[in-house]
XYZ file of C-alpha atoms in Angstrom:
172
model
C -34.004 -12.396 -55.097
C -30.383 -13.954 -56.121
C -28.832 -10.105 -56.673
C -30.138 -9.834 -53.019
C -27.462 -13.268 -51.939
C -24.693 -12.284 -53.586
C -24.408 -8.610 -52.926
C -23.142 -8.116 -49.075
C -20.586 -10.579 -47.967
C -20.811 -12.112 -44.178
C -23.228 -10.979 -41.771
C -21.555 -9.641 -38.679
C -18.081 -10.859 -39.742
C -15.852 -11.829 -37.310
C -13.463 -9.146 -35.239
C -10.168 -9.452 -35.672
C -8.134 -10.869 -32.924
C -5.565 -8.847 -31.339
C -3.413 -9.630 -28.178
C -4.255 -7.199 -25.422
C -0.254 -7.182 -24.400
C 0.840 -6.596 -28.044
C -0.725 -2.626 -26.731
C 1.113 -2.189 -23.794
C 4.423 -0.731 -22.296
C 6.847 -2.048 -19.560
C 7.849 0.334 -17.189
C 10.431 -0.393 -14.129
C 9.316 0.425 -10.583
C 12.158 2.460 -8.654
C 11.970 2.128 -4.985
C 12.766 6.023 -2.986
C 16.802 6.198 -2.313
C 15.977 5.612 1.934
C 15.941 2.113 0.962
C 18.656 -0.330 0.267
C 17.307 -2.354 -3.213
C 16.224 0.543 -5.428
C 14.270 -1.466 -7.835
C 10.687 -3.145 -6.985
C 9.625 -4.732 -10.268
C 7.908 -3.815 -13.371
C 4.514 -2.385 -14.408
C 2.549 -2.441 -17.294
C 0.352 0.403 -18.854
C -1.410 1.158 -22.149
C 0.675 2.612 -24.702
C 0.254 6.688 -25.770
C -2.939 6.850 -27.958
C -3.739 10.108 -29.424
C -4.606 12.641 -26.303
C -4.044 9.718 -23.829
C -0.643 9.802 -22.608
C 0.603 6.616 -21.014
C 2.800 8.259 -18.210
C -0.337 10.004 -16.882
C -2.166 6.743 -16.316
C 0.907 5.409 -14.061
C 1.288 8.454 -11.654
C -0.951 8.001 -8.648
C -0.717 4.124 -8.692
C 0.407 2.817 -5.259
C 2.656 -0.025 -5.270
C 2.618 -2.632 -2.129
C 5.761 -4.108 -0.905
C 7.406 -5.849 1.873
C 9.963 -4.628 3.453
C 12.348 -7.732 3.128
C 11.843 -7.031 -0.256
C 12.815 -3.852 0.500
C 15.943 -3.964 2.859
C 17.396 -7.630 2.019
C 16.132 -8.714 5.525
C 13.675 -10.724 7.297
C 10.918 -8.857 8.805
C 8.430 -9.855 6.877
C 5.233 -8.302 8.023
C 6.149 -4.906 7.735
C 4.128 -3.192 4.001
C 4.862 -0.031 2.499
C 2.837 1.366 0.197
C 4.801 3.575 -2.396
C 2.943 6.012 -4.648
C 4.091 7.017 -8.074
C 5.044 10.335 -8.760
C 7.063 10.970 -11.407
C 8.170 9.035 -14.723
C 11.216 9.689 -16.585
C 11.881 7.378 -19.333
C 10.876 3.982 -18.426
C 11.040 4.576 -14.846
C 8.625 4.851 -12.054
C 9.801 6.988 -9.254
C 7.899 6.555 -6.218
C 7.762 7.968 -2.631
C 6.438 6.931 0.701
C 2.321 6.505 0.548
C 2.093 4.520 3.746
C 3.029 1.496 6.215
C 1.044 -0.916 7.054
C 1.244 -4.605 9.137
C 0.067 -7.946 7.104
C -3.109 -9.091 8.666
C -1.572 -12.210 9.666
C 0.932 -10.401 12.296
C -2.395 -8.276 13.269
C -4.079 -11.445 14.277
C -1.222 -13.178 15.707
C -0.887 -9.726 18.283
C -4.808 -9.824 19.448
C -4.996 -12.282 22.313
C -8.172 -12.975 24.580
C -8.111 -11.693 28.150
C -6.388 -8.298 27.517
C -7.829 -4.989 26.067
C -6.381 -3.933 22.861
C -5.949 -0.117 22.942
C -5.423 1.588 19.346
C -5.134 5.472 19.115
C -4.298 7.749 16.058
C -2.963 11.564 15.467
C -2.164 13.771 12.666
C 0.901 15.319 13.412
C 2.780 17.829 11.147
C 6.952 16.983 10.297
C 10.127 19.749 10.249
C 9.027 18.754 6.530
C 6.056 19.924 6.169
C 4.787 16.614 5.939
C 0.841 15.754 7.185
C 1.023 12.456 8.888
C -1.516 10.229 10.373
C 0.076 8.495 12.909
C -1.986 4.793 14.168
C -0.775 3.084 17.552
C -2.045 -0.528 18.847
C -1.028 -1.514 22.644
C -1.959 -4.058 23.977
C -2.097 -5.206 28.028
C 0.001 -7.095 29.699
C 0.103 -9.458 32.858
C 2.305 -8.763 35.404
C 5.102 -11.302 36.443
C 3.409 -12.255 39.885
C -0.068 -11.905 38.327
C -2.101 -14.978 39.125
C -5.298 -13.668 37.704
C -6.188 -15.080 34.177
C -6.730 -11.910 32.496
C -5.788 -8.912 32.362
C -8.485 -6.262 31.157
C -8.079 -2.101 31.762
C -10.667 -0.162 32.866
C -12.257 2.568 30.216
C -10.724 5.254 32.488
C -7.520 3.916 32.150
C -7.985 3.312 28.215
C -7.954 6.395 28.152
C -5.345 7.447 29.901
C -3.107 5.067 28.345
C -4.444 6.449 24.838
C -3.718 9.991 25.739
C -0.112 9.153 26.686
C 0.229 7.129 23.375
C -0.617 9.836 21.050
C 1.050 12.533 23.476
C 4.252 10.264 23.331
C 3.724 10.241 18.834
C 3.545 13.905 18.774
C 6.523 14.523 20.914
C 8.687 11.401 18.283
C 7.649 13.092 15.442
């Protein structure tokens, strides 16, 4: 019964504790050359581990910034989302993933008594580039309009929709 005691020592001893951080890499974030500041910040990712490689885990990760950050300027409300690519070194180059508006500006355009009129195409570049092109318009009063709002028929919605996305194809 004593031999029993003093064989093992602890039950269930205690992990050691290890900083998560003290396992992972910094890598800088480079913004694509169309825009003015070059470098968005810094990312971390797990360090190379055997068969895991720790540039594979950053390409594909989309990074979301403003474009004051961007261009040194003011509009604030206008996102792009930039999607790794490529690393090389301890840099992150990224391209154009998408644009977006901040939901704040969104809500600030809809209004009551007008119709809100979005339309979207895929439209192909000189590239070779897919895109999938979104469109909001809005109604408007007119300057002698005394009527409170300002609402369009569903014929004309789509009329005006049809000259939105003919008027994106012909941009692009």
């Amino acid at each position: 019964l004593i031999k029993c005691l003093t064989k093992g020592g602890k039950k269930g001893a205690k992990k050691k504790v290890v900083d998560p951080f003290s396992k992972k890499d910094w890598y800088d974030v480079k913004a694509p050359a169309m825009f003015n500041v070059r470098n968005i910040g810094k990312t971390l990712v797990t360090r190379t581990q055997g068969t895991k490689i720790s540039s594979d885990g950053l390409k594909g990760h989309i990074f979301e910034v403003s474009l004051a950050d961007l261009q040194n300027g003011e509009v604030v409300f206008r996102k792009f989302m930039l999607i790794t690519e490529d690393v090389q070194g301890k840099n992150c180059l990224t391209n154009f993933h998408c644009m977006d508006l901040t939901h704040d500006k969104m809500c600030s355009m809809v209004k009551k008594c007008q119709t809100m009129i979005e339309g979207h195409t895929d439209v192909k570049t000189t590239y070779g580039y897919l895109l999938c092109l979104f469109c909001t318009g809005f109604t408007k009063k007119r300057n002698n309009q005394i009527r409170k709002t300002s609402y369009a028929r569903h014929q004309q919605v789509l009329q005006i929709r049809k000259k939105m996305m003919k008027i994106m194809t012909q941009e692009v």
